[in-house]
Short mmCIF file of C-alpha atoms and ligand atoms in Angstrom, two decimals:
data_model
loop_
_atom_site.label_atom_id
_atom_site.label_comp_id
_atom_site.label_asym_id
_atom_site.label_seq_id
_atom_site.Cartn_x
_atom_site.Cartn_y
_atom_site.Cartn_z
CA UNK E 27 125.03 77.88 48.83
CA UNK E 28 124.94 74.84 46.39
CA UNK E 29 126.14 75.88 43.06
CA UNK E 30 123.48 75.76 39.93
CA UNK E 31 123.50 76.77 36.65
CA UNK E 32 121.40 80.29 36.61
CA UNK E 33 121.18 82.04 33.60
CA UNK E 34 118.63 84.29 32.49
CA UNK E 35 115.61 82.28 31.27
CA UNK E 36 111.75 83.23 30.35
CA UNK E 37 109.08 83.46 33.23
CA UNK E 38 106.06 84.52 34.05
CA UNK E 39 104.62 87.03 35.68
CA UNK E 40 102.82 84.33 37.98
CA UNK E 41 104.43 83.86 41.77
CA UNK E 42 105.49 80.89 42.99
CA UNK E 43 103.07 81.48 46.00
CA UNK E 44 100.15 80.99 44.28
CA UNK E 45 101.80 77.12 43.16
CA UNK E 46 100.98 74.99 46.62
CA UNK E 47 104.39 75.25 48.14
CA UNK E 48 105.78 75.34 51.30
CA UNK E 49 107.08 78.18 53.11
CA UNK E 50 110.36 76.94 53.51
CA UNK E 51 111.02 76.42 49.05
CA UNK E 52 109.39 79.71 48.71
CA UNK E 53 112.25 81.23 51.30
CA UNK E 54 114.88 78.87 49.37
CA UNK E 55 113.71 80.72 45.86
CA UNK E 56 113.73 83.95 47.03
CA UNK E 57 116.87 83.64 48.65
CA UNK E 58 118.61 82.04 45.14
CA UNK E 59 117.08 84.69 43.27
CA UNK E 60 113.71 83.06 41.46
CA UNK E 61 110.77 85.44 41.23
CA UNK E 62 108.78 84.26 38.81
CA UNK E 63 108.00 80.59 37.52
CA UNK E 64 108.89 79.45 34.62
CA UNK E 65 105.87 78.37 32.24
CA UNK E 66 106.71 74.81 32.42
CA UNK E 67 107.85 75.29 36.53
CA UNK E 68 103.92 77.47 36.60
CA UNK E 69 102.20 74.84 34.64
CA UNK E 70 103.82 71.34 36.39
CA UNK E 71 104.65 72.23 39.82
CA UNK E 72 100.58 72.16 41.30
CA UNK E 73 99.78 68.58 39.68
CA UNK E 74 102.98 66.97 40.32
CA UNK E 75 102.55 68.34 43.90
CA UNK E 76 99.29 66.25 43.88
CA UNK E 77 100.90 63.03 42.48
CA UNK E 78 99.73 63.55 39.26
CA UNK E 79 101.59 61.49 36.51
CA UNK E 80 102.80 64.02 33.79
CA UNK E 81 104.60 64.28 30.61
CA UNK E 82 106.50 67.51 29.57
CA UNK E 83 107.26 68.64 26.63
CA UNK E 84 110.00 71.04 27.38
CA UNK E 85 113.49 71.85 26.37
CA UNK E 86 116.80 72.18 28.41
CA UNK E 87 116.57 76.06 29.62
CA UNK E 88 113.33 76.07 30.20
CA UNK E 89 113.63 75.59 33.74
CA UNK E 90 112.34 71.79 34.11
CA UNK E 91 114.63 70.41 36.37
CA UNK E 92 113.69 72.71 38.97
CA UNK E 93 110.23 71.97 38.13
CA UNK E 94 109.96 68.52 38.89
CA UNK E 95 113.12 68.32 41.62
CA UNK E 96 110.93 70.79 44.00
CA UNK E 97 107.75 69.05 43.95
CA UNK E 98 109.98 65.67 44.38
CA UNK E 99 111.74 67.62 47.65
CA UNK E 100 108.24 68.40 48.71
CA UNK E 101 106.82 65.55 48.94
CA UNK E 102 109.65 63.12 50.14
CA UNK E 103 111.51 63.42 54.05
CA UNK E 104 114.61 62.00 54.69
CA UNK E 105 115.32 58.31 55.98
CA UNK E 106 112.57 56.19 54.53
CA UNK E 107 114.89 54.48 51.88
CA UNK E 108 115.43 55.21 48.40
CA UNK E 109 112.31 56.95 47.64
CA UNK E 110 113.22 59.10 44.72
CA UNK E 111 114.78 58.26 41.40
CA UNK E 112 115.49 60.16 38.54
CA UNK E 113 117.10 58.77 35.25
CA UNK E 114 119.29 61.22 32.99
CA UNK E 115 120.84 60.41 30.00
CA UNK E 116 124.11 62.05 30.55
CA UNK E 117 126.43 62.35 33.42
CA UNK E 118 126.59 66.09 33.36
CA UNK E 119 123.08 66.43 33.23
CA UNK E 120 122.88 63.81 36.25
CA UNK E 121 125.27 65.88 38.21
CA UNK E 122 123.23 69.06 37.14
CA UNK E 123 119.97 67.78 38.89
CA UNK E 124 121.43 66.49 41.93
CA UNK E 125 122.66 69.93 42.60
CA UNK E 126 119.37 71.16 42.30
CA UNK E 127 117.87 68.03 44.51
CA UNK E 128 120.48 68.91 47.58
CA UNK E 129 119.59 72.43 47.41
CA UNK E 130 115.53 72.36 47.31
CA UNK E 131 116.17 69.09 49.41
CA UNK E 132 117.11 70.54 52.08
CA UNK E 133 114.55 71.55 54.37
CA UNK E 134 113.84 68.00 54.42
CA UNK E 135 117.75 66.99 54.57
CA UNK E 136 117.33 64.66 51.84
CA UNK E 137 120.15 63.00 50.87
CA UNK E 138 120.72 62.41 47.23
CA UNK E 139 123.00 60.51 45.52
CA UNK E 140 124.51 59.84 41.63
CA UNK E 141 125.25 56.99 40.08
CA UNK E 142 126.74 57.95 36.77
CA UNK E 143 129.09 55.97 34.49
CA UNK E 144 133.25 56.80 33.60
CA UNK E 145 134.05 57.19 37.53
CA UNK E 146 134.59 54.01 39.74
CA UNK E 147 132.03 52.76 41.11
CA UNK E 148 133.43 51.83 44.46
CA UNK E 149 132.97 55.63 45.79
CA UNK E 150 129.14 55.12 45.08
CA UNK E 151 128.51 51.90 46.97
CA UNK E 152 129.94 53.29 49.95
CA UNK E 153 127.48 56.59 49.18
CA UNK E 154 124.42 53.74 48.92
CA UNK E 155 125.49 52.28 52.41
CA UNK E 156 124.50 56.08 53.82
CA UNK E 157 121.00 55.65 53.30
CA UNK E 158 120.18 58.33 50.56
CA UNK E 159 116.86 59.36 50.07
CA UNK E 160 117.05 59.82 46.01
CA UNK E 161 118.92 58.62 43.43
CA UNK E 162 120.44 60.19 40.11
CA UNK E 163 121.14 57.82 37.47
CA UNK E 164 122.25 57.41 33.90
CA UNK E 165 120.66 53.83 32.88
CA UNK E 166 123.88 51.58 32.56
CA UNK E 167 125.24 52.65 35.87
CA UNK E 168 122.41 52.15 37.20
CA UNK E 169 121.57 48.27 36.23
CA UNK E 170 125.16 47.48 36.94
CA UNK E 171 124.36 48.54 40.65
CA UNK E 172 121.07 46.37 40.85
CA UNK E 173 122.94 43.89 39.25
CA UNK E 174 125.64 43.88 41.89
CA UNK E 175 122.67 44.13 44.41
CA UNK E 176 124.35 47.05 45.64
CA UNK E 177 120.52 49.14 45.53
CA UNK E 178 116.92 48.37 45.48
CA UNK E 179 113.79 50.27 43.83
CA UNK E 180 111.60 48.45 45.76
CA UNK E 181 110.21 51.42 47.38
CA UNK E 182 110.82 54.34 44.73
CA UNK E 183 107.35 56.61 44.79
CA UNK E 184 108.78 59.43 42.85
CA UNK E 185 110.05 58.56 39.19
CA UNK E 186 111.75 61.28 36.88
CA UNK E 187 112.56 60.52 33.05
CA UNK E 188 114.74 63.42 32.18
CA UNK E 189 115.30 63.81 28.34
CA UNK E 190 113.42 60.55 27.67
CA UNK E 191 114.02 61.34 23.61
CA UNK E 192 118.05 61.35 24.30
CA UNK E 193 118.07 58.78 26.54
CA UNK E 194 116.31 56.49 23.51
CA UNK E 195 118.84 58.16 21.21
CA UNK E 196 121.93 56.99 23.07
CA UNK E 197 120.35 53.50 22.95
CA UNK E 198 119.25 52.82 26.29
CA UNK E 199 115.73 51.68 26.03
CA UNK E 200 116.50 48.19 26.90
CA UNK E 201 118.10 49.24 30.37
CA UNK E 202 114.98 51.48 31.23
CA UNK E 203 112.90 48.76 30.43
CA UNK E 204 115.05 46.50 32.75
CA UNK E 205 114.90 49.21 35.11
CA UNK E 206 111.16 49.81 35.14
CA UNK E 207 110.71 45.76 35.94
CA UNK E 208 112.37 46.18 39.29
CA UNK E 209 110.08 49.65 40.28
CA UNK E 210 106.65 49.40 42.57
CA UNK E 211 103.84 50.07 39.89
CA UNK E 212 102.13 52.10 42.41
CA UNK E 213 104.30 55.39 42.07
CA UNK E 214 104.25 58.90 40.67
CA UNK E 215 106.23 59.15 37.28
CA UNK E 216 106.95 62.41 35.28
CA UNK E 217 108.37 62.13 32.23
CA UNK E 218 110.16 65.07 30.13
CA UNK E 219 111.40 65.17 26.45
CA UNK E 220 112.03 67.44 23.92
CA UNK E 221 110.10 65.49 21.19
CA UNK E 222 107.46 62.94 21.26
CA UNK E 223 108.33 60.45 18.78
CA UNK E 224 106.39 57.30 18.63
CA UNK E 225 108.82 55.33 20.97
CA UNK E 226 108.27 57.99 23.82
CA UNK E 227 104.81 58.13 23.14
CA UNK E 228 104.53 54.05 23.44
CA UNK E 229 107.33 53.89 27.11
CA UNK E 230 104.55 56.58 28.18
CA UNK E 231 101.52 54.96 27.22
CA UNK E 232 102.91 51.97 28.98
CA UNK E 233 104.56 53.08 31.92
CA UNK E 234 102.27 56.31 32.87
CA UNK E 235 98.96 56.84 34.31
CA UNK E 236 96.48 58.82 32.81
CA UNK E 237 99.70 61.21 32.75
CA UNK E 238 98.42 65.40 31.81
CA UNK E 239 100.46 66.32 29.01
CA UNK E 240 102.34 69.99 29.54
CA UNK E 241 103.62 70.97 26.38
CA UNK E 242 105.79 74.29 26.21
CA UNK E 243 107.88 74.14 23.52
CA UNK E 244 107.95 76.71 20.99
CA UNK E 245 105.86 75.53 17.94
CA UNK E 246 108.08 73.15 16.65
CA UNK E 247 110.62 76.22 16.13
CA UNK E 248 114.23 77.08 17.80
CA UNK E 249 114.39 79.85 20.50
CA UNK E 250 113.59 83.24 19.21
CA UNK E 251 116.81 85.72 19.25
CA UNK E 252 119.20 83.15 17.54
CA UNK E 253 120.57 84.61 14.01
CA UNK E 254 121.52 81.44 11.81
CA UNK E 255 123.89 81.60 9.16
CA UNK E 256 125.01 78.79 6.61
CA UNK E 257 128.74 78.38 5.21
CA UNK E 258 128.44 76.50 1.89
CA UNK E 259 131.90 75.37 1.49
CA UNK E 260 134.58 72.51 -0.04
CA UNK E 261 134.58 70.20 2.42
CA UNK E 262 138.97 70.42 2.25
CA UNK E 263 137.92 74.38 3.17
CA UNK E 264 135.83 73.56 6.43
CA UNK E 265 139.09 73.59 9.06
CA UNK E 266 140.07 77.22 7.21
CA UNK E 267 136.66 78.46 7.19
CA UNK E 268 136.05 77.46 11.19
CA UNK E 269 139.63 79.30 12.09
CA UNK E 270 138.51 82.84 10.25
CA UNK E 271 134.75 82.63 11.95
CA UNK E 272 136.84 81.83 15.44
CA UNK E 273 138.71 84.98 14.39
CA UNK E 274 135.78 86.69 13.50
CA UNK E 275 133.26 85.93 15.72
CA UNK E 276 134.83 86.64 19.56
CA UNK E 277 133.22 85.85 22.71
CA UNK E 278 132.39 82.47 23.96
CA UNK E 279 131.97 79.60 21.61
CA UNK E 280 130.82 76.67 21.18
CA UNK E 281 132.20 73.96 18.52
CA UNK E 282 130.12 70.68 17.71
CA UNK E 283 131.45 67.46 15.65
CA UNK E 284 129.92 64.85 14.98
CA UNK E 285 133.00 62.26 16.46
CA UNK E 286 135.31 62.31 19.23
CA UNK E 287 138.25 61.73 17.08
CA UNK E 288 137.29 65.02 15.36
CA UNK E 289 136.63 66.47 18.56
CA UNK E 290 139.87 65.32 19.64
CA UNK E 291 141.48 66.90 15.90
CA UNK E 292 139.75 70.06 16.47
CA UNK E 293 141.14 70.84 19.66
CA UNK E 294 144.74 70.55 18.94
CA UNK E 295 144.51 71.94 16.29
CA UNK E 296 142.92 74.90 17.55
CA UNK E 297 145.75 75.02 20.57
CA UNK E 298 148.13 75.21 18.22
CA UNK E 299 146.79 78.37 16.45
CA UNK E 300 146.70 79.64 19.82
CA UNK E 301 143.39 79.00 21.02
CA UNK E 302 142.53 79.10 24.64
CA UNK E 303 139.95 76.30 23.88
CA UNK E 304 139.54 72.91 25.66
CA UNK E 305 137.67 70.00 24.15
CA UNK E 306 134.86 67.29 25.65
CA UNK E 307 133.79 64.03 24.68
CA UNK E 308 133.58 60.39 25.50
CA UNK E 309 137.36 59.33 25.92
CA UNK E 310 137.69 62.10 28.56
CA UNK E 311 137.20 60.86 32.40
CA UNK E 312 134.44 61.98 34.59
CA UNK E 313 137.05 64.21 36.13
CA UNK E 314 138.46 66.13 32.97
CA UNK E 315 134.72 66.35 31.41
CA UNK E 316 134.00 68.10 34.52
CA UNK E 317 136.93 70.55 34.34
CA UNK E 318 136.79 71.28 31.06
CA UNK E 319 133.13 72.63 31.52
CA UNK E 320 134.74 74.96 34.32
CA UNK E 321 137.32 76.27 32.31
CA UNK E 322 134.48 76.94 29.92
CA UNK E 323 132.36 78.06 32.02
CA UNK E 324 134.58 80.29 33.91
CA UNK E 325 136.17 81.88 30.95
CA UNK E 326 139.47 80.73 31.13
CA UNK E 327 138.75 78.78 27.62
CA UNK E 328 136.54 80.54 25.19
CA UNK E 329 135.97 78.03 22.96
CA UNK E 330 134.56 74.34 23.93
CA UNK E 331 134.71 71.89 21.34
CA UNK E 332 132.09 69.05 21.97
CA UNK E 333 130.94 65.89 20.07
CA UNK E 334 126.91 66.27 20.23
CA UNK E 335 126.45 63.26 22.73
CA UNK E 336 128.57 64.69 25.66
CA UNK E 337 127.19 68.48 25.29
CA UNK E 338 124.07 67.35 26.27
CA UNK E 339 122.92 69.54 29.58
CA UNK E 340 125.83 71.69 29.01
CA UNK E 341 124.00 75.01 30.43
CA UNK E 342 126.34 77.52 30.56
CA UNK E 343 125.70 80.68 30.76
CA UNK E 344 126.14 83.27 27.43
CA UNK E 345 127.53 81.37 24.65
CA UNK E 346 127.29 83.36 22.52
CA UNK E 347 128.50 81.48 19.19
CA UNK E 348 127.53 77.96 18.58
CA UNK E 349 129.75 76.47 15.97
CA UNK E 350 128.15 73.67 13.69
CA UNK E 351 131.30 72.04 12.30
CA UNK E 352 129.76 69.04 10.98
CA UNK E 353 125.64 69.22 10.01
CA UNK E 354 124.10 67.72 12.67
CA UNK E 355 121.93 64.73 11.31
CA UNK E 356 118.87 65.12 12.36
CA UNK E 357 116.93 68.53 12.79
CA UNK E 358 116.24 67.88 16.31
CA UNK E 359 119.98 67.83 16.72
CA UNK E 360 120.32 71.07 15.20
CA UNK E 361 117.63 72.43 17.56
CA UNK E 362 118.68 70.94 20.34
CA UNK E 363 122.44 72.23 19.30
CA UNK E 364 120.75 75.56 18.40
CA UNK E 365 119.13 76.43 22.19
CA UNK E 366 122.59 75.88 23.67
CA UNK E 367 122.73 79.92 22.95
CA UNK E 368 120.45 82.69 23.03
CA UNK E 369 118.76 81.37 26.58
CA UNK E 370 116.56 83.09 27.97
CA UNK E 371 116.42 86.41 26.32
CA UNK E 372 120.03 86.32 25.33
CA UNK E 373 120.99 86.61 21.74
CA UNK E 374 122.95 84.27 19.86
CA UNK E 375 124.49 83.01 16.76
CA UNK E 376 125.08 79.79 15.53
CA UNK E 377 127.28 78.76 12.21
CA UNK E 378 127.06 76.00 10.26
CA UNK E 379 129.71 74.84 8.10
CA UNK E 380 128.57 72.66 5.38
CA UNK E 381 129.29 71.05 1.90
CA UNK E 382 126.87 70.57 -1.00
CA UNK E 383 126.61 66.88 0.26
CA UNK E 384 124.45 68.46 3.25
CA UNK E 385 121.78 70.52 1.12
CA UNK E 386 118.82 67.87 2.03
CA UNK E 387 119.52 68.28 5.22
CA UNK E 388 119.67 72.02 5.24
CA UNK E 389 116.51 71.99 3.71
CA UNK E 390 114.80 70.08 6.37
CA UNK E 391 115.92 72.46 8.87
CA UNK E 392 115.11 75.50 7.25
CA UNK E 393 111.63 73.85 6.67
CA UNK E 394 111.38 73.39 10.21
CA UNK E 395 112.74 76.92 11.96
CA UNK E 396 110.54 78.40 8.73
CA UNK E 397 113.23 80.28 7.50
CA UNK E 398 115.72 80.08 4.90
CA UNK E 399 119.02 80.38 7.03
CA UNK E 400 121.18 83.16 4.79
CA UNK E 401 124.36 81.86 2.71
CA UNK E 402 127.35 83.58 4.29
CA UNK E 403 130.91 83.37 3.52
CA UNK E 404 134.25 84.23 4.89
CA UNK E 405 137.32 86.29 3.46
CA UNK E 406 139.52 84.16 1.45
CA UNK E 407 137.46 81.12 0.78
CA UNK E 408 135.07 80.90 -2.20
CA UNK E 409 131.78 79.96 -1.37
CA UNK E 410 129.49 77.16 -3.06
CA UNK E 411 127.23 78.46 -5.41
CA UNK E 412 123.93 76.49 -5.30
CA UNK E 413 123.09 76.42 -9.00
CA UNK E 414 121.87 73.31 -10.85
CA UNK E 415 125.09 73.75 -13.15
CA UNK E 416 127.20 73.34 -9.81
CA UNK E 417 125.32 71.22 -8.85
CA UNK E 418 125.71 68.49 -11.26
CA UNK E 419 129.65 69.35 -11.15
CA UNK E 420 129.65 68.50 -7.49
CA UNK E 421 128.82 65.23 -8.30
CA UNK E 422 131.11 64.61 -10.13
CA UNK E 423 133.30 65.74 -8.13
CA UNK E 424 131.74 63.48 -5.04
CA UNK E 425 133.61 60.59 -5.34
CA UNK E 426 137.24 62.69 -5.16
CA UNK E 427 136.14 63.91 -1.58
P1 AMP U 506 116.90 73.95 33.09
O1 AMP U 506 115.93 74.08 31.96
O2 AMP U 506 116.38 73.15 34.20
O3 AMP U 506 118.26 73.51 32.58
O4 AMP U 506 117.10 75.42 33.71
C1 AMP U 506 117.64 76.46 32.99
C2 AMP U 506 118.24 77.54 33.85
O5 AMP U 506 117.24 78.39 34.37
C3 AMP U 506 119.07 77.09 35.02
O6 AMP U 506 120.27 77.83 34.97
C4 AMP U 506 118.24 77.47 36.22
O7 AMP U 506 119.04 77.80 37.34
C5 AMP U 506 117.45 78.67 35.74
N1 AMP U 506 116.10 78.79 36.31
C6 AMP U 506 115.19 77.80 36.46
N2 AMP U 506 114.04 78.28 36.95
C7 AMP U 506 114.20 79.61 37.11
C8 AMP U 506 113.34 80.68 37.58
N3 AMP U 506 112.09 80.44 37.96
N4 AMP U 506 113.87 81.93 37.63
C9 AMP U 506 115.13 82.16 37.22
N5 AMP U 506 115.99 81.21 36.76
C10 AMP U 506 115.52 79.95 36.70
#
């Protein structure tokens, strides 16, 4: 049996016989274990079925990639070209989905393959010369193939835009837009992303039509069961105050910074103190990003540190600490960071270790979860008191840190 993530994850009490598919992906889901749909799966599956062009508005965990990979497997059959192609903005989230396309794909013994950056890219033109029936991609991979005229999109009839909001934040509108030159305009297109910003909104206006809008995410709000908690704290205190929560907090965790070079930091310097942790980011190979998640995964490393950019898709099953080392930027970040724990109907925590500098942003994400997230604090390190007196001191004090 193909290996995909499976973790426990909301559905409802619908059945996937009443969604228009075929006998042999209702046998596949029973034998892997879904019973009920999704909402998202329950809501997309009978339009896309029909060709419909669609935009969800869904989050990783909510069970999207297997509701727009099985109506893809339903409609396409094996050895009519490259057919299929879905763009992902990260490599893990790439190799995620192709699992998922080989197993519904089967009954049809489609043959999928990925094209993802940071491995050589020798491996994947021989792939190409098989004949697969779909194609994986991360956007710069991609064009440097139809560059090299080593693939066309002549015929593509299926067209997936998986996190269209991160593939826009990692800068790669200009290679979807070269991209969507080279497609037929006569195709079905789905598009999902976890927030519609006016960018999204205009690549969908242009490139969809008349696409039903499916929106399932949770008023604007992170995933119930998550407790937050805020560490106000001198920024020289942040290393000290992460080692006592690892100490604290047991079970399996997840760390974010914002760099690599942090990430990099973080990670010995957590193996030093004894850590079984393992790091991911950027300067790792496709080969070590992939291990590291199986160690993590697995157990063998409790703690993962990550820089934001290459957690994304990292769905692993019961973290059950998420570790904000540095404030995310934006509150989407801290969402997105957020549903990395407490899936499904899992419970989780997530930390946040910040400095007086990162109040505004605090704010903005309290406004947005609707809750003030409590002030916490850890033996041995005195806490920052928000008071205007302290505040005004902390200015001063700014230019010191
Ligand atoms: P995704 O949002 O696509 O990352 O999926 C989240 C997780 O939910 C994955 O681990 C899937 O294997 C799992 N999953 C998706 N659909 C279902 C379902 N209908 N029943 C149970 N698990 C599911």
């Amino acid at each position: 049996m193909d290996t995909i993530g499976q973790h426990p994850v909301l559905t409802t009490d619908k059945n996937f016989q009443s969604l228009g598919l075929s006998e042999a992906t209702l046998k596949l889901l029973n034998q892997i274990g879904f019973q009920h749909p999704t909402p998202i799966q329950s809501d997309l599956i009978p339009p896309a079925l029909l060709g419909r062009d669609l935009i969800g508005l869904a989050q990783t965990g909510s069970g999207k990639t297997a509701a727009f990979v099985i109506p893809i497997a339903e409609r396409l059959q094996h050895g009519e070209g490259v057919r299929g192609l879905v763009l992902s903005p990260t490599r893990e989230i790439a190799l995620q989905t192709k699992a998922f396309l080989d197993l519904f794909g089967r009954h049809h013994e489609l043959m999928t393959v990925c094209l993802i950056g940071g491995v050589p890219i020798r491996p994947q033109i021989k792939d190409l010369r098989r004949g697969p029936d779909v194609i994986v991609a991360t956007p710069g991979r991609l064009l440097d193939h139809l560059n090299r005229g080593t693939i066309s999109l002549n015929n593509i009839e299926e067209l997936v835009f998986d996190e269209a909001d991160h593939m826009l934040d990692l800068g790669f509108l200009p290679q979807i837009k070269s991209i969507l030159k080279m497609l037929p305009k006569k195709r079905h297109t789905m598009m999902f992303s976890a927030t519609m910003p006016y960018a999204i909104e205009q690549l969908a206006q242009r490139y969809l039509n008349d696409p039903l809008r499916i929106d399932i995410l949770p008023e604007g709000k992170a995933a119930e069961g998550i407790t937050h908690r805020l560490y106000l704290v001198n920024p020289m205190q942040r290393k000290d105050c992460l080692l006592t929560l690892l100490n604290k907090e047991l079970g399996s965790t997840l760390v974010f910074t914002q760099t690599r070079r942090e990430a990099h930091w973080l990670y010995k310097t957590l193996f030093h103190e004894g850590h079984p942790v393992i790091d991911i980011h950027s300067d790792k190979t496709q080969k070590e990003r992939v291990s590291a998640l199986e160690g993590f995964r697995s157990g063998e490393h409790r703690i993962l540190v990550a820089t934001a950019i290459a957690s994304r898709g990292i769905d692993v099953q019961g973290i059950k600490h998420i570790v904000n080392f540095d404030i995310p930027e934006t509150v989407e970040e801290y969402i997105h960071r957020a549903g990395r724990t407490a899936r499904g109907d899992a419970k989780g925590l997530v930390s946040t270790i910040a400095t007086f500098m990162d109040l505004p942003v605090v704010k903005r994400i309290e406004a947005e979860i609707g809750q003030e997230i409590p002030r916490c604090s850890v033996a041995g390190i005195e806490p920052f008191v928000e008071t205007q007196k302290k505040a005004v001191q902390s200015r001063r004090l700014k230019s010191r840190w």
